[in-house]
PDB file of C-alpha atoms in Angstrom:
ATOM      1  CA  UNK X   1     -21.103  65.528  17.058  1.00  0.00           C
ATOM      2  CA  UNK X   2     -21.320  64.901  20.866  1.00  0.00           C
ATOM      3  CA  UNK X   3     -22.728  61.796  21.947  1.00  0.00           C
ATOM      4  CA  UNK X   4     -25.326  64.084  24.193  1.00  0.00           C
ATOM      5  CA  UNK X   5     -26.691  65.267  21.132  1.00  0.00           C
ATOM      6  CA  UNK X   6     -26.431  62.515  18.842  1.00  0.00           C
ATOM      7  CA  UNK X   7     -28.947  60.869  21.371  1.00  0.00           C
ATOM      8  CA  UNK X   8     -31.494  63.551  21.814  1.00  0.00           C
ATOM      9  CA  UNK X   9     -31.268  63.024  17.812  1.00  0.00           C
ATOM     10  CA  UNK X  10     -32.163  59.902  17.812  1.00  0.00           C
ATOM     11  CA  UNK X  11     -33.889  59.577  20.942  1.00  0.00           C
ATOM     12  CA  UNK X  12     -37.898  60.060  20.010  1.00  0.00           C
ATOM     13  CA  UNK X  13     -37.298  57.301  16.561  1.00  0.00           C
ATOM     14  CA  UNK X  14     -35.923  55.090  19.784  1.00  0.00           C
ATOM     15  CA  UNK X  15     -38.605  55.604  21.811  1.00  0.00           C
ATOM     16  CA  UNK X  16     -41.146  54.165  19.050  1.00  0.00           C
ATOM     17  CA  UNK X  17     -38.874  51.226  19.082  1.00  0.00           C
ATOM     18  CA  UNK X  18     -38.131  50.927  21.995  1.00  0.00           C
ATOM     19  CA  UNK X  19     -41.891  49.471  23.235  1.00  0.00           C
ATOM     20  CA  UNK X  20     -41.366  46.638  20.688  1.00  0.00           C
ATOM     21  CA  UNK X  21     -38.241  45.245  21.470  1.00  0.00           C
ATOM     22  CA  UNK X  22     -37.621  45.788  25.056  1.00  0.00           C
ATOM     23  CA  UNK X  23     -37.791  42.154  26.971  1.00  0.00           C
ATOM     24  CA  UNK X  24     -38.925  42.646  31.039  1.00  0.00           C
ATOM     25  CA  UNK X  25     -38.876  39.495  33.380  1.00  0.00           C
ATOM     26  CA  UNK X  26     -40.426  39.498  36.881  1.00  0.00           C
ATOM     27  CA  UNK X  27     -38.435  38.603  39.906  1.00  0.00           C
ATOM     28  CA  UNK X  28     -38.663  38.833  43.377  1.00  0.00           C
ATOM     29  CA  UNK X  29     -41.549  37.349  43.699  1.00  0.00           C
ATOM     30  CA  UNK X  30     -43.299  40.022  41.826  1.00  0.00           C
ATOM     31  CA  UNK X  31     -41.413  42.373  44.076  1.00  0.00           C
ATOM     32  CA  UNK X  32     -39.449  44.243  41.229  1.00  0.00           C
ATOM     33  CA  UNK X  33     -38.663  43.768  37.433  1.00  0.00           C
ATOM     34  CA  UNK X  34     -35.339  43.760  35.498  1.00  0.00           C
ATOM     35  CA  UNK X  35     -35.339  45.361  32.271  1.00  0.00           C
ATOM     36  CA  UNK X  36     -32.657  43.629  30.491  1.00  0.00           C
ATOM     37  CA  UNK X  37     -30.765  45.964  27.607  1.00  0.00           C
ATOM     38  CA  UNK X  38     -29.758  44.118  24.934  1.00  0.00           C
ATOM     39  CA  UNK X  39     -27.843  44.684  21.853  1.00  0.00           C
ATOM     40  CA  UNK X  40     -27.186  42.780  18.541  1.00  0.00           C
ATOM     41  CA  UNK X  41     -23.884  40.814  18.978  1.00  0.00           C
ATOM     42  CA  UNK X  42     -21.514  42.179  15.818  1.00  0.00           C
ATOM     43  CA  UNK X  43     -21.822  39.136  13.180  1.00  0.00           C
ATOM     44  CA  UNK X  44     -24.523  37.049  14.861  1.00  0.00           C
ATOM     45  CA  UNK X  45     -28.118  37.243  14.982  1.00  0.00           C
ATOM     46  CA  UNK X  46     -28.007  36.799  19.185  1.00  0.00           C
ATOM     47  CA  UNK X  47     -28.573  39.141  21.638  1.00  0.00           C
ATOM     48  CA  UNK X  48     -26.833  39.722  24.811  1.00  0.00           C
ATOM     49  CA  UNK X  49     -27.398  41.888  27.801  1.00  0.00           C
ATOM     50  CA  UNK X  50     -25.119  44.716  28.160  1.00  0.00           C
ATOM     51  CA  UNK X  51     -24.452  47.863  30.650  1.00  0.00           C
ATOM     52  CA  UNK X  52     -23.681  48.647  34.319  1.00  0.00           C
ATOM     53  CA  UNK X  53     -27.234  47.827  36.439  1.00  0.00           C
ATOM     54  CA  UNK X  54     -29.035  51.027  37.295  1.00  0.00           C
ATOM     55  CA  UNK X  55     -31.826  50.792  40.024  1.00  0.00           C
ATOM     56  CA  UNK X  56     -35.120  53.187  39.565  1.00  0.00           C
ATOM     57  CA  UNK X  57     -36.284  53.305  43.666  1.00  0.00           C
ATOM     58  CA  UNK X  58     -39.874  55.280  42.968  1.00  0.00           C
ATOM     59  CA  UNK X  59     -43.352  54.933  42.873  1.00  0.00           C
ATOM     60  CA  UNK X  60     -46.169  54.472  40.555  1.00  0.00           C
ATOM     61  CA  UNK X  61     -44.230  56.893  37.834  1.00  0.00           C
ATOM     62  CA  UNK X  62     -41.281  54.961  38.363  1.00  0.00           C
ATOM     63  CA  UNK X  63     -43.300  51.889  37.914  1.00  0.00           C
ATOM     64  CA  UNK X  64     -45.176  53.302  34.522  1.00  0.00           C
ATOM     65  CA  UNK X  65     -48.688  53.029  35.469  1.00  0.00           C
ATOM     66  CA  UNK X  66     -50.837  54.268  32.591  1.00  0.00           C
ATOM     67  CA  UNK X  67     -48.220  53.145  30.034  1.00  0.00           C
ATOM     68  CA  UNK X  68     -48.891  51.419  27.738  1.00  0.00           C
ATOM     69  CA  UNK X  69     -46.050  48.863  28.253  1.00  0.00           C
ATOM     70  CA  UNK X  70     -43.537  48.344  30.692  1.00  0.00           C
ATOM     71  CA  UNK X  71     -40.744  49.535  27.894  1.00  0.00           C
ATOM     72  CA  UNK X  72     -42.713  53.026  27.998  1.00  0.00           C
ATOM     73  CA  UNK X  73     -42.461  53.860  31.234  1.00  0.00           C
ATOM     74  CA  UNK X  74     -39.132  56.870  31.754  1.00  0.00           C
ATOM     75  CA  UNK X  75     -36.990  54.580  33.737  1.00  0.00           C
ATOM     76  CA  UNK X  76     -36.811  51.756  30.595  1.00  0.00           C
ATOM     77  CA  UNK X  77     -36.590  54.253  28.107  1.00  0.00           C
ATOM     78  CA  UNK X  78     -33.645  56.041  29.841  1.00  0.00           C
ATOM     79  CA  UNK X  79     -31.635  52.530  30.278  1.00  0.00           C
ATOM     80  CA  UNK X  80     -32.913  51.969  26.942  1.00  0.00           C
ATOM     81  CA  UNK X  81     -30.888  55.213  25.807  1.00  0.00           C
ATOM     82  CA  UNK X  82     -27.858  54.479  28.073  1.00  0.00           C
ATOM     83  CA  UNK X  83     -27.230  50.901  27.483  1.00  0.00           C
ATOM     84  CA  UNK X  84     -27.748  50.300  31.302  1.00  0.00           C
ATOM     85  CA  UNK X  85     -29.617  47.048  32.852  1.00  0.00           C
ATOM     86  CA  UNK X  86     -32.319  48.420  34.678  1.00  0.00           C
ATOM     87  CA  UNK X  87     -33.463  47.143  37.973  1.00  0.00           C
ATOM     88  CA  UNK X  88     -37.188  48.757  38.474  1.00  0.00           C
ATOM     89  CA  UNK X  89     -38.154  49.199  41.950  1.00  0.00           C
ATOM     90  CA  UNK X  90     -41.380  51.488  41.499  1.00  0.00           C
ATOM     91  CA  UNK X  91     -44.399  50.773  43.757  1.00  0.00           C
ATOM     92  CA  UNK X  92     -47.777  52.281  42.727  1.00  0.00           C
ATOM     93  CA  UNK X  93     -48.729  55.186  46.006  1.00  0.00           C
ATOM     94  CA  UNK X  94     -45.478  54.474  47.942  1.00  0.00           C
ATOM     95  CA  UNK X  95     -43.913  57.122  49.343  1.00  0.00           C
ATOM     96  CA  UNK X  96     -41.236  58.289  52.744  1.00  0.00           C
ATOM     97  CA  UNK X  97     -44.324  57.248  54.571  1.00  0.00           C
ATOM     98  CA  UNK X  98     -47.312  55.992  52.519  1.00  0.00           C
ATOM     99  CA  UNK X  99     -47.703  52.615  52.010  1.00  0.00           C
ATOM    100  CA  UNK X 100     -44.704  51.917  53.965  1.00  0.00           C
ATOM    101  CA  UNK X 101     -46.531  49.089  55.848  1.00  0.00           C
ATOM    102  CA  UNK X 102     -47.908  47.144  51.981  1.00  0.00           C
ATOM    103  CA  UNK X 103     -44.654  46.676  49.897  1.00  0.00           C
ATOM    104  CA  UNK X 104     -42.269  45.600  52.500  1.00  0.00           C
ATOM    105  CA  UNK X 105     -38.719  46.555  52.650  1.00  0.00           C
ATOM    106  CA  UNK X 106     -37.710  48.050  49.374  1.00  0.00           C
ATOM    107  CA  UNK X 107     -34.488  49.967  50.562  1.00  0.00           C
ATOM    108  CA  UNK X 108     -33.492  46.400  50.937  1.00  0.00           C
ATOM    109  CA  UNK X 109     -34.037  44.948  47.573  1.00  0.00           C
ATOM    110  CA  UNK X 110     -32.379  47.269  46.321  1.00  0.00           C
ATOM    111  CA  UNK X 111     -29.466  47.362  48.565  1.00  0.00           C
ATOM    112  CA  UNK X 112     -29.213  43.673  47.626  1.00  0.00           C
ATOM    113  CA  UNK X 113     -28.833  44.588  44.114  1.00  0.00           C
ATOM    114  CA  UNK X 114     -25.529  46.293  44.589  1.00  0.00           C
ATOM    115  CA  UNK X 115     -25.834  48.724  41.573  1.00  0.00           C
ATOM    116  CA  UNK X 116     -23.712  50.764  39.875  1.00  0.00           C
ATOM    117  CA  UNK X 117     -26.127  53.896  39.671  1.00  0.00           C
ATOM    118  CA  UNK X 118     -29.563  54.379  42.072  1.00  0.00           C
ATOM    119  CA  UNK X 119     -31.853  57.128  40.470  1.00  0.00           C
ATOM    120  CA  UNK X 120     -34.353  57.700  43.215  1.00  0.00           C
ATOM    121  CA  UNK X 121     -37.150  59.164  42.809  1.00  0.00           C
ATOM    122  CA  UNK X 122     -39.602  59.550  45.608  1.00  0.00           C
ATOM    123  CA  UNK X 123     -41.995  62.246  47.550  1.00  0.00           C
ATOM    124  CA  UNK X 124     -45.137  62.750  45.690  1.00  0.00           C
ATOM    125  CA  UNK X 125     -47.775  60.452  47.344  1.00  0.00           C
ATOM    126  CA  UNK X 126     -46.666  61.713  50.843  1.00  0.00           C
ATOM    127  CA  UNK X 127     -48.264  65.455  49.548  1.00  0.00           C
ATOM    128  CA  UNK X 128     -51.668  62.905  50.069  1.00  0.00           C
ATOM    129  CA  UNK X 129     -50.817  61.775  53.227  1.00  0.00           C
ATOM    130  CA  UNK X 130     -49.487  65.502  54.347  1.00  0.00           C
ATOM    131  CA  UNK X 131     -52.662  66.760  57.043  1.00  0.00           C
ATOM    132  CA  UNK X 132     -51.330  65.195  60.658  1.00  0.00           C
ATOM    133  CA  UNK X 133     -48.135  63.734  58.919  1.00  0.00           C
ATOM    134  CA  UNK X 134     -45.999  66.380  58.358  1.00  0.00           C
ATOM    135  CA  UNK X 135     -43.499  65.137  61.120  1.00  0.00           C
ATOM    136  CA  UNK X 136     -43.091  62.270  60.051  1.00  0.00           C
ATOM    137  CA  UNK X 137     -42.376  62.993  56.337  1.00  0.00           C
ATOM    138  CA  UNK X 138     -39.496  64.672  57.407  1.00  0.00           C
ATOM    139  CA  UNK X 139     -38.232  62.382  59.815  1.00  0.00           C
ATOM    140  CA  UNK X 140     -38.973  59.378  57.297  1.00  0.00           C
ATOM    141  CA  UNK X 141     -36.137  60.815  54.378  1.00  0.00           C
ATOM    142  CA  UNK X 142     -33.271  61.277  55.973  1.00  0.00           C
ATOM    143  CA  UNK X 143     -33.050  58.048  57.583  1.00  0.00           C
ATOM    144  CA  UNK X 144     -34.158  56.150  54.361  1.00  0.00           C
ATOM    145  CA  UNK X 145     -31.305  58.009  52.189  1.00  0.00           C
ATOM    146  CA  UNK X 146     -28.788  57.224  54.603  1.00  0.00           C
ATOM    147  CA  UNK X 147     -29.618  53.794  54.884  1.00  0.00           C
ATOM    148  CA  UNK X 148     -29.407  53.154  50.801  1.00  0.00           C
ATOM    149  CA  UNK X 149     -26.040  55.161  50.882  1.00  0.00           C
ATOM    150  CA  UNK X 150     -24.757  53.081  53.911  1.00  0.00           C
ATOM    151  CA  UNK X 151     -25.955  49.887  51.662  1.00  0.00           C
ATOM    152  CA  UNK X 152     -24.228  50.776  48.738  1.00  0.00           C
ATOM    153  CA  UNK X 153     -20.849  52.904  49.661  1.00  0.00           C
ATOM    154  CA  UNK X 154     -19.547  52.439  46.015  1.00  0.00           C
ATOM    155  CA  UNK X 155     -23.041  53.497  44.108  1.00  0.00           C
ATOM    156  CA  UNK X 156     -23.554  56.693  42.437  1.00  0.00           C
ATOM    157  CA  UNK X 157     -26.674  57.786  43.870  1.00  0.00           C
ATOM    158  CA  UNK X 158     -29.028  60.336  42.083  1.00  0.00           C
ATOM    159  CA  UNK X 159     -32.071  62.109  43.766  1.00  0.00           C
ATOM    160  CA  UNK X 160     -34.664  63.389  41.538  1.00  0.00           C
ATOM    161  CA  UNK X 161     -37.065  66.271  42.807  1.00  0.00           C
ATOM    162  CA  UNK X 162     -40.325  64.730  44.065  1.00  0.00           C
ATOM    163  CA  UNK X 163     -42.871  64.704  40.590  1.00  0.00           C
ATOM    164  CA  UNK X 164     -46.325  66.929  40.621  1.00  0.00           C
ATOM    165  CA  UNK X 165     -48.779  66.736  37.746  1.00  0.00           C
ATOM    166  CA  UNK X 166     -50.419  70.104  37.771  1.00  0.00           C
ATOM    167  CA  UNK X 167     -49.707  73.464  37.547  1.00  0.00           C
ATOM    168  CA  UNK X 168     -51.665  73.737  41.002  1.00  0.00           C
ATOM    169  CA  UNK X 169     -49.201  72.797  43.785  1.00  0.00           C
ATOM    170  CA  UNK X 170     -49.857  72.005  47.341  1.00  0.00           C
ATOM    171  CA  UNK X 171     -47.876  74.135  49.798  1.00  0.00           C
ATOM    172  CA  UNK X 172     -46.777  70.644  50.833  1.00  0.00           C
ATOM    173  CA  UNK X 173     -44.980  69.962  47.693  1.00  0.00           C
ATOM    174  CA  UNK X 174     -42.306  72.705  48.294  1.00  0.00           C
ATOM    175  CA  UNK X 175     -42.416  71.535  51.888  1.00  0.00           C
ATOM    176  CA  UNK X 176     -41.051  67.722  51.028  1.00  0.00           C
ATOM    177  CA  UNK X 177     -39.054  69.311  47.813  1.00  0.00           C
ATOM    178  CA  UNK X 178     -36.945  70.873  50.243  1.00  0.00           C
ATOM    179  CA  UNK X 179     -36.474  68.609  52.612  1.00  0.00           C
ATOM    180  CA  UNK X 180     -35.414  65.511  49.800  1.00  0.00           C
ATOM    181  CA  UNK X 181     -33.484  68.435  48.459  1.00  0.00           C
ATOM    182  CA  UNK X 182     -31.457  68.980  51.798  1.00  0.00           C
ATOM    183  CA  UNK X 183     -30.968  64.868  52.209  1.00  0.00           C
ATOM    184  CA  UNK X 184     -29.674  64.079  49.141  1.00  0.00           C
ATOM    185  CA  UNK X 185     -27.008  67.348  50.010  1.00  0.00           C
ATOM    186  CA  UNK X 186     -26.297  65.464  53.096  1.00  0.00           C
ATOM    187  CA  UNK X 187     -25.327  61.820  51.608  1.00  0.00           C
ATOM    188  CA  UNK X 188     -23.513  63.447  49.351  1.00  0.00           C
ATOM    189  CA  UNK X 189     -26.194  62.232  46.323  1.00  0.00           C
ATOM    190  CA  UNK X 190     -26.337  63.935  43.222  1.00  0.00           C
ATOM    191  CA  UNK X 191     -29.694  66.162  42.902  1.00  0.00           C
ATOM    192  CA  UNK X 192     -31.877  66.859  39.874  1.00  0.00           C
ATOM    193  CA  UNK X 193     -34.415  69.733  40.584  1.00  0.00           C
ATOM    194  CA  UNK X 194     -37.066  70.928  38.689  1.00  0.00           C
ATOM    195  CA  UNK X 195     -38.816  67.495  37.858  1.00  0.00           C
ATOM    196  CA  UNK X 196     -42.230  68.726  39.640  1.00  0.00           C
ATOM    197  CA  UNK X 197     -42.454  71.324  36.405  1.00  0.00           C
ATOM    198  CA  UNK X 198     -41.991  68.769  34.000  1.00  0.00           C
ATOM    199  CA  UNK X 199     -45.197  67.789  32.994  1.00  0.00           C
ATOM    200  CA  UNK X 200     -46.869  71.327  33.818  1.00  0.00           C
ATOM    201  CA  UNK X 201     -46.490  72.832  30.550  1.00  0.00           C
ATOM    202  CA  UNK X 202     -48.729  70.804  28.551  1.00  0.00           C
ATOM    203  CA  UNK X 203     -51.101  68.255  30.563  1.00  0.00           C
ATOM    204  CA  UNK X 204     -53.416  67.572  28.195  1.00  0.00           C
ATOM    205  CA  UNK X 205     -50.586  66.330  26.184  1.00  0.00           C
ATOM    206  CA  UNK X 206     -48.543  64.500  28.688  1.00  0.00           C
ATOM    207  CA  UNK X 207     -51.350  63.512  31.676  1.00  0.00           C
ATOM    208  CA  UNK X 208     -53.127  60.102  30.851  1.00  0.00           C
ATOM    209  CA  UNK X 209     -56.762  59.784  30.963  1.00  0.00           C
ATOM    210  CA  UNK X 210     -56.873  59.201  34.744  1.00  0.00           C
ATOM    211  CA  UNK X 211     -55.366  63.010  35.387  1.00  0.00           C
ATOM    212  CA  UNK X 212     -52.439  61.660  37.578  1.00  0.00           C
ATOM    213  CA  UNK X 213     -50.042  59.582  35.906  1.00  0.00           C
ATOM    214  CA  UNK X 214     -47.861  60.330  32.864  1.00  0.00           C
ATOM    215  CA  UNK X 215     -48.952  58.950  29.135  1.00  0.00           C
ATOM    216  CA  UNK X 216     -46.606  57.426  26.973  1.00  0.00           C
ATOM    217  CA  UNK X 217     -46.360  61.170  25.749  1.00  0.00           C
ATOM    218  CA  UNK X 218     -45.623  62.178  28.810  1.00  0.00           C
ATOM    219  CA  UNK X 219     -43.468  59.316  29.980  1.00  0.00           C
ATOM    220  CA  UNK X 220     -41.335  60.012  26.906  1.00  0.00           C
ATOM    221  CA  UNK X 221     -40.476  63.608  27.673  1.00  0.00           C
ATOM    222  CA  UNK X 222     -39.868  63.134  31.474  1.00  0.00           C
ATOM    223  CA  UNK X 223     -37.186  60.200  30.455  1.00  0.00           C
ATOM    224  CA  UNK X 224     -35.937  62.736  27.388  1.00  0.00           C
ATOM    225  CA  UNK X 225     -35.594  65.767  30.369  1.00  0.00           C
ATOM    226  CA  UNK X 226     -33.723  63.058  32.572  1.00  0.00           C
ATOM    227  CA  UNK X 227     -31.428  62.133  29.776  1.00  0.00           C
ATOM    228  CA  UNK X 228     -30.971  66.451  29.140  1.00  0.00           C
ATOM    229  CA  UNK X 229     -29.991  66.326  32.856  1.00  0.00           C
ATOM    230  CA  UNK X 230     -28.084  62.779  33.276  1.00  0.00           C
ATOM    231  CA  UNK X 231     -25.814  64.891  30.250  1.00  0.00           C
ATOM    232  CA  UNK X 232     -25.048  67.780  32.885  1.00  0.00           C
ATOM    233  CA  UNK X 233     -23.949  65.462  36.045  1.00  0.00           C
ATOM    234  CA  UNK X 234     -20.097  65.700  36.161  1.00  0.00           C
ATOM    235  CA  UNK X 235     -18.093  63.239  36.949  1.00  0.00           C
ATOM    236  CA  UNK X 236     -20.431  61.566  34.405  1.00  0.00           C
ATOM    237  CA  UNK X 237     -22.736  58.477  35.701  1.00  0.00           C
ATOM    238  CA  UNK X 238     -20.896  54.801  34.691  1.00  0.00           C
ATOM    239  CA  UNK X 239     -21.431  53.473  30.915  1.00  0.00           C
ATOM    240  CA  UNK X 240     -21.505  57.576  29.539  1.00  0.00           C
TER     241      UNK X 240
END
């Protein structure tokens, strides 16, 4: 059996583990958190951290607001499945342009990281900032794409269509869709579309109680759709 499919296998008994075992420490002055993978060292009862270190660049999905624990949020659960370290650098509303001026300079955090793999995943709160905007949302993700691929020449970098939560979508949405779609083309980043129809099918399932941001539920099946399309990215990503 593949290893693709052995994992989907086993991925949703994982995911029920996963909340209980997964360590996070704070860093950065609060700025980001490391999710360290660990494994049980063959004939001892340590642990030790394993995996090449994957940055998550996002926003409040990326962070996991409305999980239930940092370890349920999509990002952890996908390292979780990979064996990667996960560097978590989700801010709750940030966007190409909103709340540029609270969380300081992200790009560079993670730059100073030097990862192996940046999964970036970004455009949704700008469709709330989109009436007398719209200029600079397009201006804003070129530039900030560039910049993370100048930072990290050697990084895998992998764009992830901007989320929605509804089966209602702005005309905005396929506005900044496009236009993350044509940047990520232009760095040379690998691109995985479709993530705004992710949680579409079944929001009462998947949507948390505040009717934006993903449940565990839903959390669980956007991480087991990235793994579904982490499987179909050739060459594969480091540590597959």
């Amino acid at each position: 059996m593949s290893r693709p499919r052995l994992r989907r296998r086993w991925f949703v008994a994982f995911i029920a583990a996963a909340v209980a075992v997964a360590a996070v420490v704070t860093v950065s002055g609060l700025r980001a958190d490391v999710q360290q993978t660990t494994v049980a060292r063959a004939g001892s009862g340590s642990e030790v951290a394993v995996g090449p270190l994957v940055a998550f660049y996002g926003d409040s999905y990326t962070k996991g607001s409305a999980a239930s624990a940092p370890a349920a949020r999509w990002s952890s659960l996908v390292a979780q499945a990979e064996g990667w370290t996960e560097y978590n650098a989700g801010y709750p509303g940030l966007g190409f342009v909103r709340k540029r001026d609270q969380v300081g300079d992200v790009a560079a955090d993670v730059i100073a990281q030097h990862p192996e793999v940046l999964i970036v995943a970004l455009g949704i709160n700008d469709n709330f900032e989109w009436t007398g905007n719209e200029e600079a949302i397009r201006e804003a993700i070129l530039p900030e794409f560039q910049r993370l691929r100048d930072g990290l020449p050697g990084t895998r970098i992998v764009v992830v269509e901007p989320w929605w939560f509804t089966a209602e979508r702005p005309d905005s949405l396929e506005q900044i869709i496009g236009w993350v779609h044509d940047a990520a083309d232009t760095i040379d980043a690998d691109y995985i579309s479709g993530a705004s129809h992710w949680l579409d099918e079944d929001p009462a399932a998947w949507i948390s109680a505040d009717g934006l941001h993903p449940s565990d539920a839903g959390y669980a099946h956007i991480a087991q759709r990235m793994l579904e399309e982490l499987d179909a990215l050739s060459p594969a990503l480091p540590g597959r």
